[in-house]
CSV table of C-alpha atoms in Angstrom, one decimal:
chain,number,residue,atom,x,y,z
A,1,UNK,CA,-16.7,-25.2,-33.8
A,2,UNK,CA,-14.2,-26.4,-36.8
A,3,UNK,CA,-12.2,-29.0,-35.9
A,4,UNK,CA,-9.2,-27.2,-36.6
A,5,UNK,CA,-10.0,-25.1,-34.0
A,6,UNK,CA,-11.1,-27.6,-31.0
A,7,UNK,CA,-7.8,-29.7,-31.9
A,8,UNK,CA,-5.7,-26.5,-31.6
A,9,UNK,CA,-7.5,-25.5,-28.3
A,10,UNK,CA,-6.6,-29.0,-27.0
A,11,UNK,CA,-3.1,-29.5,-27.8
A,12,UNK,CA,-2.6,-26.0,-25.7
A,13,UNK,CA,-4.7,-27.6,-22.8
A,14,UNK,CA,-3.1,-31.0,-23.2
A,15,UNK,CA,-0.4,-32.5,-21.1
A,16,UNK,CA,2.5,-33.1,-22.8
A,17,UNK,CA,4.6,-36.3,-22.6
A,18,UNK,CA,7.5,-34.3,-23.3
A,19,UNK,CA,8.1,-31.6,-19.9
A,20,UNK,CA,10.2,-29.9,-22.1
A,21,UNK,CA,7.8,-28.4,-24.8
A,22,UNK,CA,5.8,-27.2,-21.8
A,23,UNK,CA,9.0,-25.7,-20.4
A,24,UNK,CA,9.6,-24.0,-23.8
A,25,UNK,CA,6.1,-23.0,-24.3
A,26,UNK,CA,5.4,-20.9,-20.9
A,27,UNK,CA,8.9,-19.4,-21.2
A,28,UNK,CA,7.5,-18.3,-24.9
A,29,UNK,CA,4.5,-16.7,-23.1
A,30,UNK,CA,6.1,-14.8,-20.6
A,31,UNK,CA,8.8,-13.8,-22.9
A,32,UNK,CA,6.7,-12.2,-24.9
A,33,UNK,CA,4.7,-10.7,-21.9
A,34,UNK,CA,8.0,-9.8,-20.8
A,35,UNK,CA,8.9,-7.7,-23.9
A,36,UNK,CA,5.6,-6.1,-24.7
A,37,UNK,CA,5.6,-4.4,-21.1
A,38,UNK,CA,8.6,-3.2,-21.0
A,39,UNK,CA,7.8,-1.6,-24.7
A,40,UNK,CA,4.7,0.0,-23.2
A,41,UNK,CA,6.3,1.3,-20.1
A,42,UNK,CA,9.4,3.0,-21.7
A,43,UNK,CA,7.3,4.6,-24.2
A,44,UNK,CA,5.3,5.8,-21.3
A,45,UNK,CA,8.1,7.2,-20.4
A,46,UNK,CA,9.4,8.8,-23.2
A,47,UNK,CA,5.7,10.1,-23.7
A,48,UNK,CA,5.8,11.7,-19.8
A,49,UNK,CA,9.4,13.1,-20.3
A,50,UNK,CA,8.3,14.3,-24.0
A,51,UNK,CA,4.8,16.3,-22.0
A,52,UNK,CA,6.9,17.6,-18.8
A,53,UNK,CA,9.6,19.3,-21.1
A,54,UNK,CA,6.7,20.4,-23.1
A,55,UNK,CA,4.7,21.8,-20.1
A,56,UNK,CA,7.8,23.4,-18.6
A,57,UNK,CA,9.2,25.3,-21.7
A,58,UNK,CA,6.1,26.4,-22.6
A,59,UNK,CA,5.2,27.9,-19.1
A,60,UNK,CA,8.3,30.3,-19.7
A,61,UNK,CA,7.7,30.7,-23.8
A,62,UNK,CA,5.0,31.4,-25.9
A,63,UNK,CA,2.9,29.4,-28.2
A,64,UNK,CA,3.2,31.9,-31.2
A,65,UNK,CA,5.1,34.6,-31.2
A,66,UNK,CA,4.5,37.8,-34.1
A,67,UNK,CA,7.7,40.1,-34.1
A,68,UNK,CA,9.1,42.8,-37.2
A,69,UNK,CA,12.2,41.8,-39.6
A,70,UNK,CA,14.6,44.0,-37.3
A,71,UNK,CA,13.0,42.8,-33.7
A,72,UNK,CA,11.2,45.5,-33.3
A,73,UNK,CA,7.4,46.5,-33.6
A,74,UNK,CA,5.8,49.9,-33.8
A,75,UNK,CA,2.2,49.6,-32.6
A,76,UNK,CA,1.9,46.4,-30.7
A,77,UNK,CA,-2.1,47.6,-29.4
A,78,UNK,CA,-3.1,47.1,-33.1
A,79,UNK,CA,-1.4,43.4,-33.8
A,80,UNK,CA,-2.7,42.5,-30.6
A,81,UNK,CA,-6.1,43.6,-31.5
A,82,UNK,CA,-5.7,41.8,-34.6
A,83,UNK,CA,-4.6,38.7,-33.9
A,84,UNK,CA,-6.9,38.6,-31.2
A,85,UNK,CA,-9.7,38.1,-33.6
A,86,UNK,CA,-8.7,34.7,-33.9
A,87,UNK,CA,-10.9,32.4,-32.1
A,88,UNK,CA,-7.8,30.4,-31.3
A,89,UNK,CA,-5.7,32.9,-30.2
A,90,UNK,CA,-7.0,33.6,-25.7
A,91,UNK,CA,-4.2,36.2,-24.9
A,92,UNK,CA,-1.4,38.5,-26.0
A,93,UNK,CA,1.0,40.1,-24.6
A,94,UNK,CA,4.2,42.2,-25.8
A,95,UNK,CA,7.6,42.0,-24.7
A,96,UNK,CA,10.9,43.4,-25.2
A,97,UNK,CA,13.9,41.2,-25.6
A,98,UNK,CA,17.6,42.0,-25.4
A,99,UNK,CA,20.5,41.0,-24.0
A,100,UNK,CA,22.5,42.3,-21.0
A,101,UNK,CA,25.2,41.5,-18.4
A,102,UNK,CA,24.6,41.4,-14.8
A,103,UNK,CA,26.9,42.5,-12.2
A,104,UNK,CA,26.9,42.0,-8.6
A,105,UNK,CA,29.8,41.9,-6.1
A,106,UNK,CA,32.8,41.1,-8.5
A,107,UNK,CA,30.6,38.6,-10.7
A,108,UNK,CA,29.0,39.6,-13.6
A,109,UNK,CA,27.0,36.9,-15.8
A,110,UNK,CA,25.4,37.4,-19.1
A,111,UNK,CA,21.6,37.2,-19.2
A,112,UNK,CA,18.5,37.3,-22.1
A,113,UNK,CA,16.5,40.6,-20.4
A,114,UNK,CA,12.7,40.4,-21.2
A,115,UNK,CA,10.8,43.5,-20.7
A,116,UNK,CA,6.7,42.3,-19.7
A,117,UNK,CA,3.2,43.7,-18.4
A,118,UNK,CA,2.9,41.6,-15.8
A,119,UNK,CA,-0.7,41.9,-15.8
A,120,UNK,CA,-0.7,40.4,-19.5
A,121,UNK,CA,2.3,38.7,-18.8
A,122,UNK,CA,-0.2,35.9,-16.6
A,123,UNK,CA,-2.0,35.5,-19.7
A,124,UNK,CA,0.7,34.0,-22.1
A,125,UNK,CA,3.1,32.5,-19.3
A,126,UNK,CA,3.2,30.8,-16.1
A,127,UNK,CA,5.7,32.6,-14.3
A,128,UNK,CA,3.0,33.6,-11.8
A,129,UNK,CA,3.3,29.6,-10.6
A,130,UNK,CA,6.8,29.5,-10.9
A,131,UNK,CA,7.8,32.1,-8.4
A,132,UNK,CA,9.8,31.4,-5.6
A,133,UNK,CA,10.3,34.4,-3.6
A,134,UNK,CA,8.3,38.3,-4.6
A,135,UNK,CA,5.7,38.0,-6.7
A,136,UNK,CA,5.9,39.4,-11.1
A,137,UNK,CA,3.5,42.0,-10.3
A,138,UNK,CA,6.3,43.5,-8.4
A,139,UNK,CA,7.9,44.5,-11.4
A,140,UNK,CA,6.4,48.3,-11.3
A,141,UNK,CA,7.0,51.2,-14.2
A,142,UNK,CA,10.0,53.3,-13.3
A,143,UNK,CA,10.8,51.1,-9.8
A,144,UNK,CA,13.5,49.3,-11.8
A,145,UNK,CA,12.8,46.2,-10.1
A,146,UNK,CA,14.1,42.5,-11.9
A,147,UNK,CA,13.0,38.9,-11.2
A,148,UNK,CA,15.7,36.3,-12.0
A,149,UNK,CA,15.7,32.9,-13.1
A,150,UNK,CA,16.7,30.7,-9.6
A,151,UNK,CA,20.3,29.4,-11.3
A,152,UNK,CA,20.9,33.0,-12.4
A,153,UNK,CA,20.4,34.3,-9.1
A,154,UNK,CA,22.7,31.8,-7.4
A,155,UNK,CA,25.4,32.4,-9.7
A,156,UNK,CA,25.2,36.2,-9.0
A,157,UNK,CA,24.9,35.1,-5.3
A,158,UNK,CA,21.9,38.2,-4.8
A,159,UNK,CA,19.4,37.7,-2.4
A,160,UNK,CA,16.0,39.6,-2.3
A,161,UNK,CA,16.8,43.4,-2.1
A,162,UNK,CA,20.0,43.5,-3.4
A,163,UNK,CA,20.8,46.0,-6.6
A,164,UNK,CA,22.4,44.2,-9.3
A,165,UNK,CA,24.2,46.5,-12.1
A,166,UNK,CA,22.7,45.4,-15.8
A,167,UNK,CA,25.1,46.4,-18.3
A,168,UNK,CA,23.4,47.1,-22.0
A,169,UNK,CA,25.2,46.3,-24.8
A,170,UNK,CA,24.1,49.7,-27.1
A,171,UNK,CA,26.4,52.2,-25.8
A,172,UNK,CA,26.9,56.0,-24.9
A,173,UNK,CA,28.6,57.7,-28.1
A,174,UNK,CA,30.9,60.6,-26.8
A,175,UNK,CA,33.3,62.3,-28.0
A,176,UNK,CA,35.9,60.5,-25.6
A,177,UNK,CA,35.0,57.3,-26.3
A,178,UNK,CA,31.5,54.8,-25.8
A,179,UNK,CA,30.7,54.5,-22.8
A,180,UNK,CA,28.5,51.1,-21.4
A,181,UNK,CA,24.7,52.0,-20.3
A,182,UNK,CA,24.6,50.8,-16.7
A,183,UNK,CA,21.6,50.7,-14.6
A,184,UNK,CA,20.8,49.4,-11.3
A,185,UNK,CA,18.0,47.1,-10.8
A,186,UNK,CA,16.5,46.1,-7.3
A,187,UNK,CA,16.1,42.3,-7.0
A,188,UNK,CA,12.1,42.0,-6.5
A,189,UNK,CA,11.6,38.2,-7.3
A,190,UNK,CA,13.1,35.0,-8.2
A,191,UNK,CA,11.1,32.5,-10.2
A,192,UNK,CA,12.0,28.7,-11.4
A,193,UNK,CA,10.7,27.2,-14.1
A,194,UNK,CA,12.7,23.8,-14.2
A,195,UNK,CA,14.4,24.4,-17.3
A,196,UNK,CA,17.7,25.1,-17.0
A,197,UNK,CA,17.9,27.4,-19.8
A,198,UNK,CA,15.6,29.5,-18.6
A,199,UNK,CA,16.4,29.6,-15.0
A,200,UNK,CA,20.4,30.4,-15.3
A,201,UNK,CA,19.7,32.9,-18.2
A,202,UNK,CA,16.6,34.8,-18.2
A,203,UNK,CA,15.8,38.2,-16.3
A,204,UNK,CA,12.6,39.9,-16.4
A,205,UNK,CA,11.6,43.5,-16.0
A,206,UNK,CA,8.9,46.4,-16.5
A,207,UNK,CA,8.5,47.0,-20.3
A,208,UNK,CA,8.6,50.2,-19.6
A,209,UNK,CA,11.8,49.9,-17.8
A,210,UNK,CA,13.1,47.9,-20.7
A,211,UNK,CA,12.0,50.3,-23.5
A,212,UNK,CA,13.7,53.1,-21.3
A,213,UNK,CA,17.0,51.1,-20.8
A,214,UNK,CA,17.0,50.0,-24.9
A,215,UNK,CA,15.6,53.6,-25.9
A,216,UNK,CA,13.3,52.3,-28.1
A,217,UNK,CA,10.5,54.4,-27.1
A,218,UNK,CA,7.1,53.1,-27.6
A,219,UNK,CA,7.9,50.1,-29.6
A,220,UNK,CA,8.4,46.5,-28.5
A,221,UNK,CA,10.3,43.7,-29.9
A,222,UNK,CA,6.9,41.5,-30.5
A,223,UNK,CA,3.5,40.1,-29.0
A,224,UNK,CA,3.5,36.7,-27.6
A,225,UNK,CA,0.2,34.6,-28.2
A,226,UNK,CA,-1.1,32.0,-25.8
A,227,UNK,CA,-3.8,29.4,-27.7
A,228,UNK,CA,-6.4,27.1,-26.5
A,229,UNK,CA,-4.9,24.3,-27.5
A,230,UNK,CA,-1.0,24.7,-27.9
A,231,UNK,CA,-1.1,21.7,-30.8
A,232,UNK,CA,-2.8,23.9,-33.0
A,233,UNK,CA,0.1,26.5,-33.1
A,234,UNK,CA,1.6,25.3,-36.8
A,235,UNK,CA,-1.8,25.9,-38.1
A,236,UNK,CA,-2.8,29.1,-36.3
A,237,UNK,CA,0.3,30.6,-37.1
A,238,UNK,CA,-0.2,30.1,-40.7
A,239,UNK,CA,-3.2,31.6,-40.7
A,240,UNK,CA,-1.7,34.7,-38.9
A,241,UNK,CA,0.7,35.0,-41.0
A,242,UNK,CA,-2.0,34.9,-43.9
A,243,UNK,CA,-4.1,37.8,-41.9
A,244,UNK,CA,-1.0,39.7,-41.4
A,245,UNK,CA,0.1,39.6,-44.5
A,246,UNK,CA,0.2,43.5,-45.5
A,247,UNK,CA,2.3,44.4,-42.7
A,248,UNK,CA,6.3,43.3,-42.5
A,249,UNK,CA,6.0,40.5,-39.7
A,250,UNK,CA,6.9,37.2,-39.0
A,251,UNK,CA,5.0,34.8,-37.0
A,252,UNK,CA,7.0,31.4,-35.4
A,253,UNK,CA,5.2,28.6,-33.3
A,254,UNK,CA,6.6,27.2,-30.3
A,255,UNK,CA,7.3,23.7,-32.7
A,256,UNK,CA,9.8,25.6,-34.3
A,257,UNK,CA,11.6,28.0,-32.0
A,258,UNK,CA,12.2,24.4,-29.4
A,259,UNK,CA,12.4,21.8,-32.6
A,260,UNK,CA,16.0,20.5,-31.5
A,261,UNK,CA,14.6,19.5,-27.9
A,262,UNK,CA,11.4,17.8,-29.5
A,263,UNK,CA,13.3,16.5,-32.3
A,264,UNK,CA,15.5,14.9,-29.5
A,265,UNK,CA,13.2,12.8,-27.4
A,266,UNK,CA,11.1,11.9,-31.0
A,267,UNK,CA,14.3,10.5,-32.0
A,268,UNK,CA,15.1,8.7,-28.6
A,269,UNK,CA,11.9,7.1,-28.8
A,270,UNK,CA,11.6,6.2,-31.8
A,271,UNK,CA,15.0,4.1,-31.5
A,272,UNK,CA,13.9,2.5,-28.0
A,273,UNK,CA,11.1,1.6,-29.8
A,274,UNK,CA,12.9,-0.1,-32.7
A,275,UNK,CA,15.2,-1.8,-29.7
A,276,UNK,CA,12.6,-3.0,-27.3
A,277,UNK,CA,10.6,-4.2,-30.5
A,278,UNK,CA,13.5,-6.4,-31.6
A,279,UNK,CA,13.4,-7.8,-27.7
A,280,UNK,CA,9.5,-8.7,-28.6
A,281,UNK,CA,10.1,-10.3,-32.3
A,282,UNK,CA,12.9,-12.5,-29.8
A,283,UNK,CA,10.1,-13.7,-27.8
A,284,UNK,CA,7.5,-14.2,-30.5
A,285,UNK,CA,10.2,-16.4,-32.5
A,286,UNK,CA,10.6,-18.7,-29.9
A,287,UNK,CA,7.8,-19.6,-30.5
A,288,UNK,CA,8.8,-20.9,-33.8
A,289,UNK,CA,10.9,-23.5,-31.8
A,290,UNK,CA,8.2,-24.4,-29.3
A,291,UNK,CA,6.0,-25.3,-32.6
A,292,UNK,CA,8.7,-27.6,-34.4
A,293,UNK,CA,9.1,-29.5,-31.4
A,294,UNK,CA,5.4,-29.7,-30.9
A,295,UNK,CA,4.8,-30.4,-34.5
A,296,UNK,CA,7.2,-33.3,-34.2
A,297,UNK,CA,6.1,-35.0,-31.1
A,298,UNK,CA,2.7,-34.6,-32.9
A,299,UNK,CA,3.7,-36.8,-36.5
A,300,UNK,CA,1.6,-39.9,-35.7
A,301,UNK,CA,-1.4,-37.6,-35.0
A,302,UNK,CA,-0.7,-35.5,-37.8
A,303,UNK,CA,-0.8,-38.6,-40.3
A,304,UNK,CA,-3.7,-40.1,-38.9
A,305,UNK,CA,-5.4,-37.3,-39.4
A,306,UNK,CA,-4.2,-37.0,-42.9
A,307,UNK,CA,-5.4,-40.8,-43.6
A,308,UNK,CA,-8.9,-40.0,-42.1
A,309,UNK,CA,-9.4,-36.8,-45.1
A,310,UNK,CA,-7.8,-33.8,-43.1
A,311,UNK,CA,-5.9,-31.4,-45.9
A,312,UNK,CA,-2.7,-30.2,-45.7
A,313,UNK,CA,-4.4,-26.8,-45.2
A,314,UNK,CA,-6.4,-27.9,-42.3
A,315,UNK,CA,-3.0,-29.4,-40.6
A,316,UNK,CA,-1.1,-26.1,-40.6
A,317,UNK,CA,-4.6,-24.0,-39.4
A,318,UNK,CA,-4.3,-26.6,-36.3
A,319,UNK,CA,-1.1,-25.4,-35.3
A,320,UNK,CA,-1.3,-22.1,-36.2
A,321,UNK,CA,-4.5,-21.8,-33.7
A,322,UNK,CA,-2.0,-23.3,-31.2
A,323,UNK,CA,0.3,-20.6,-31.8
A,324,UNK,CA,-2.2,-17.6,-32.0
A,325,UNK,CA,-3.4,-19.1,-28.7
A,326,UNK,CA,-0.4,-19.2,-26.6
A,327,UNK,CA,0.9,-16.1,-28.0
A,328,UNK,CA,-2.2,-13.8,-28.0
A,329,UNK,CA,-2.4,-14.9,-24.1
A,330,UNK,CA,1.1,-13.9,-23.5
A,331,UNK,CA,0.5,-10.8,-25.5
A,332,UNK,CA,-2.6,-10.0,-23.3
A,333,UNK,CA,-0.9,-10.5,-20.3
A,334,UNK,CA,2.3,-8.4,-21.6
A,335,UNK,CA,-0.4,-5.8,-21.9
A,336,UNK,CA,-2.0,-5.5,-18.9
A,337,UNK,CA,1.1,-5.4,-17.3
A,338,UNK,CA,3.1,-3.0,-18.9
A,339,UNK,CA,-0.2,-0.8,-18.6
A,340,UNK,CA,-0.4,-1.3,-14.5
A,341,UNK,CA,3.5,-0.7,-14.1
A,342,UNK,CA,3.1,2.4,-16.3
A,343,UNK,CA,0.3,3.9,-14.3
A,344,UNK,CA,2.2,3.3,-11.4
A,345,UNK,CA,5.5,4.0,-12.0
A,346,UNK,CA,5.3,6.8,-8.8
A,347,UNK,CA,4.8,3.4,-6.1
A,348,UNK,CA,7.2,1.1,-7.8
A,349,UNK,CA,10.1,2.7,-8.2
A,350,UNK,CA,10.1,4.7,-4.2
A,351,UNK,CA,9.2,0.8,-3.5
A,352,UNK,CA,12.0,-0.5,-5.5
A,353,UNK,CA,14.2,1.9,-3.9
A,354,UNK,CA,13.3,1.2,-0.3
A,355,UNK,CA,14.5,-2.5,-1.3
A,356,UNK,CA,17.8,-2.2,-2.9
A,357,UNK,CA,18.5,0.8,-0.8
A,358,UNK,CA,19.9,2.7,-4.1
A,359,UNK,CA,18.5,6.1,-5.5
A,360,UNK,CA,16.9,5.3,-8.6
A,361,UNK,CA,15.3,9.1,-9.1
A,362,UNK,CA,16.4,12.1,-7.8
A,363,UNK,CA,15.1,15.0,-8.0
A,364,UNK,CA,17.5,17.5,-7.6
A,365,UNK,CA,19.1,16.0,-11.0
A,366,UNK,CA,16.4,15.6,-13.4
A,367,UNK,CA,14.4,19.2,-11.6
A,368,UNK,CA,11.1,16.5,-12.2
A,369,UNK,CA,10.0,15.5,-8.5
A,370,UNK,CA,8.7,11.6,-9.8
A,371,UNK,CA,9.4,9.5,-13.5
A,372,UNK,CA,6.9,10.8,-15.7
A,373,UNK,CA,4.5,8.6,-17.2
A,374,UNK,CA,1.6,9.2,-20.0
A,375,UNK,CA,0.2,6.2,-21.6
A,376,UNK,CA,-1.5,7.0,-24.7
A,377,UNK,CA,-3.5,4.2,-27.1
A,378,UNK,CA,-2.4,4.8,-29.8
A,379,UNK,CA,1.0,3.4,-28.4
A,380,UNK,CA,-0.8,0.7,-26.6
A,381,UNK,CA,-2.6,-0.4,-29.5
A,382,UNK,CA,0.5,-0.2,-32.0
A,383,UNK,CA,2.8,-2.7,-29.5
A,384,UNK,CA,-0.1,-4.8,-29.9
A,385,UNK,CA,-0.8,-4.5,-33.7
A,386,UNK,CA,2.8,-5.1,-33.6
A,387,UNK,CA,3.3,-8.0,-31.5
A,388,UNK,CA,0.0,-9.9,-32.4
A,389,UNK,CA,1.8,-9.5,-36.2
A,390,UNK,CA,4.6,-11.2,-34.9
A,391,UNK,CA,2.8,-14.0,-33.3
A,392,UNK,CA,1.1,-15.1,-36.4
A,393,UNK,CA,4.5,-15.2,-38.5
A,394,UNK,CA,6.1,-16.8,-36.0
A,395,UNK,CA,3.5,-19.9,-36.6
A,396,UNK,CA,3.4,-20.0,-40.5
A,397,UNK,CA,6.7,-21.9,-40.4
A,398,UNK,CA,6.3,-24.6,-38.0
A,399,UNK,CA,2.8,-24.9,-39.5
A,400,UNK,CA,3.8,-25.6,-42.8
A,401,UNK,CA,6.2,-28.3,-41.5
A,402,UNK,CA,3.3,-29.8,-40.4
A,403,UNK,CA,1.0,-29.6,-43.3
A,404,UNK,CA,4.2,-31.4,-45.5
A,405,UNK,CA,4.2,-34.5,-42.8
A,406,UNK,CA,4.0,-37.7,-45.3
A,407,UNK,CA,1.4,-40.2,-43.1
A,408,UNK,CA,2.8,-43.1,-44.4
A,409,UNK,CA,6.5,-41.6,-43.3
A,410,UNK,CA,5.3,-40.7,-40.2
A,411,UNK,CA,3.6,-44.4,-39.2
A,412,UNK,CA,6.3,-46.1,-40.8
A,413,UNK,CA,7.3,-47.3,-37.1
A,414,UNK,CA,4.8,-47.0,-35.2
């Protein structure tokens, strides 16, 4: 082993004379441990919040969706077919979308009306899961049957059964005046996806109803695409728009129609990163001052060392192995921990709950029954990257102090 090594190994096994460089040096290592699991576990969090809002809105929306320039398309059996010939692409289904008011009892709320198969519906969406009363294969050509979103229906204050009176905004032309198209629909379901957008707006019926109600015939407003793997959708969307290309369509991913909600949490994180990362350089620099004081109660071994041959060079990789020691273990241990408290973020928190006797999580706010959690490595490995970086510049300093001790300064009186 180089000397430079075994001496740094010893002065972080040694017993200081001075209590308080020992003092200073485990506060250092827990510090840092400190910091780099609470990095680890809030971008856990982030990364859980970031895959529930992704799992929920894409249970109610499509991964690709093809519709024409004026929202409507002709024959949606031969796009299907089509786009179906991508090995990516595992369903389709077409839809109609307008918009409509609801009326029940005095209260009338505005609502996005989506005409499905249920059948193919399953295919693309989850709704089938999300159901809370009927079931979507309720929705039956010409019964005129609607499942609401749960918000929706407790703002309209319907119950299964009930007829609620959907208003269409395209109106009777006669020669007295336009007149509103109104058509009752029996309440047949109520689904809820746990996103509020979704739940207090959307209504779903038979496509057949909705092509009825919207006269548009045989057309449809678009086909909705579900993939194998919904990260793909940028890419697979290019291409279908590159296979469709002789016919007037356009063709949108799920990363674009939802960016602002995406762009949101990327942001968050990317600034609690920045933050919690400043709290981590913190505890890596005092390490700097752990070092100096080390490096000073060390001057007559420094010089002696100097006198026997030992460089400058060889002086500053001494305590710069001190350094990398004591702050690669509280690294380690900042690590582990953050990566426990991350994986079981669903006992600690009821437990810290049950001990302050304060609601830390509820439910019936956030719609998510626990605090997400998804650790991924490449996070894992960047706090370390990060931190280990830190470590080592944190040393260089009181290292260099010590390479520019003068021995003859230094054993002046001793």
């Amino acid at each position: 082993m180089n000397y430079e090594i075994l001496l740094g190994l010893r002065y972080v096994r040694a017993k200081r004379r001075n209590g308080f460089i020992s003092f200073i040096s485990l506060i250092s290592t827990f510090g840092l441990a400190l910091g780099v699991a609470a990095l680890i576990t809030v971008l856990s969090v982030m990364n859980g919040f970031q895959k529930e809002l992704r799992t929920r809105i894409l249970g109610v929306a499509s991964h690709i969706q093809v519709t024409g320039y004026d929202n409507e398309l002709a024959d949606w059996q031969q796009v299907a077919d089509a786009v179906l010939k991508n090995p990516e692409v595992k369903a389709a289904a077409p839809y109609v979308s307008e918009q409509a008011m609801l009326s029940f009892d005095q209260t009338v709320r505005g609502a996005m009306v989506r005409g499905v198969l249920p059948a193919a519906e399953d295919g693309v969406a989850d709704f089938s899961q999300h159901m809370r009363a009927g079931k979507l294969t309720d929705l039956q050509p010409g019964g005129y049957g609607v499942v609401l979103g749960i918000e929706l229906a407790r703002a309209l204050q319907v119950q299964m059964g009930d007829k609620v009176t959907l208003i269409a905004p395209q109106g009777l032309v006669t020669p007295a005046a336009v007149l509103p198209r109104l058509k009752q629909f029996t309440v047949v379901g109520v689904f809820e996806a746990g996103h509020f957008e979704y739940d207090a707006s959307l209504a779903l019926i038979h496509m057949q109803d909705a092509q009825t109600l919207y006269r548009m015939e045989d057309r449809v407003s678009g086909v909705r695409l579900k993939l194998g793997d919904l990260f793909d959708a940028p890419r697979v969307a290019r291409e279908l728009h590159a296979q469709l290309a002789g016919q007037e369509l356009l063709v949108g991913d799920w990363t674009r129609q939802h960016a602002n909600f995406f762009r949101a949490i990327a942001i968050e994180k990317n600034m609690m990163f920045i933050i919690l990362s400043l709290i981590v350089a913190v505890a890596a620099f005092n390490i700097v001052s752990m070092l100096i004081m080390v490096v000073t109660d060390k001057q007559a071994d420094i010089a002696i060392l100097r006198t026997l041959g030992a460089s400058p060079a060889s002086m500053m990789a001494v305590f710069v192995v001190q350094g990398a020691v004591i702050g690669g273990f509280g690294l380690l241990l900042g690590v582990a921990g953050g990566v426990l408290l991350a994986a079981n973020l669903d006992v600690v928190v009821p437990a810290i709950e049950k001990i302050v006797g304060v609601s830390l999580w509820s439910s019936e706010v956030y719609f998510i029954p626990e605090l997400p959690s998804e650790i991924l490595m490449s996070d894992v490995v960047t706090v370390t990257l990060i931190g280990g970086v830190l470590t080592l510049v944190a040393t260089l300093y009181p290292s260099w102090r010590a390479s520019r001790v003068q021995p003859a300064e230094a054993l002046r009186y001793e």
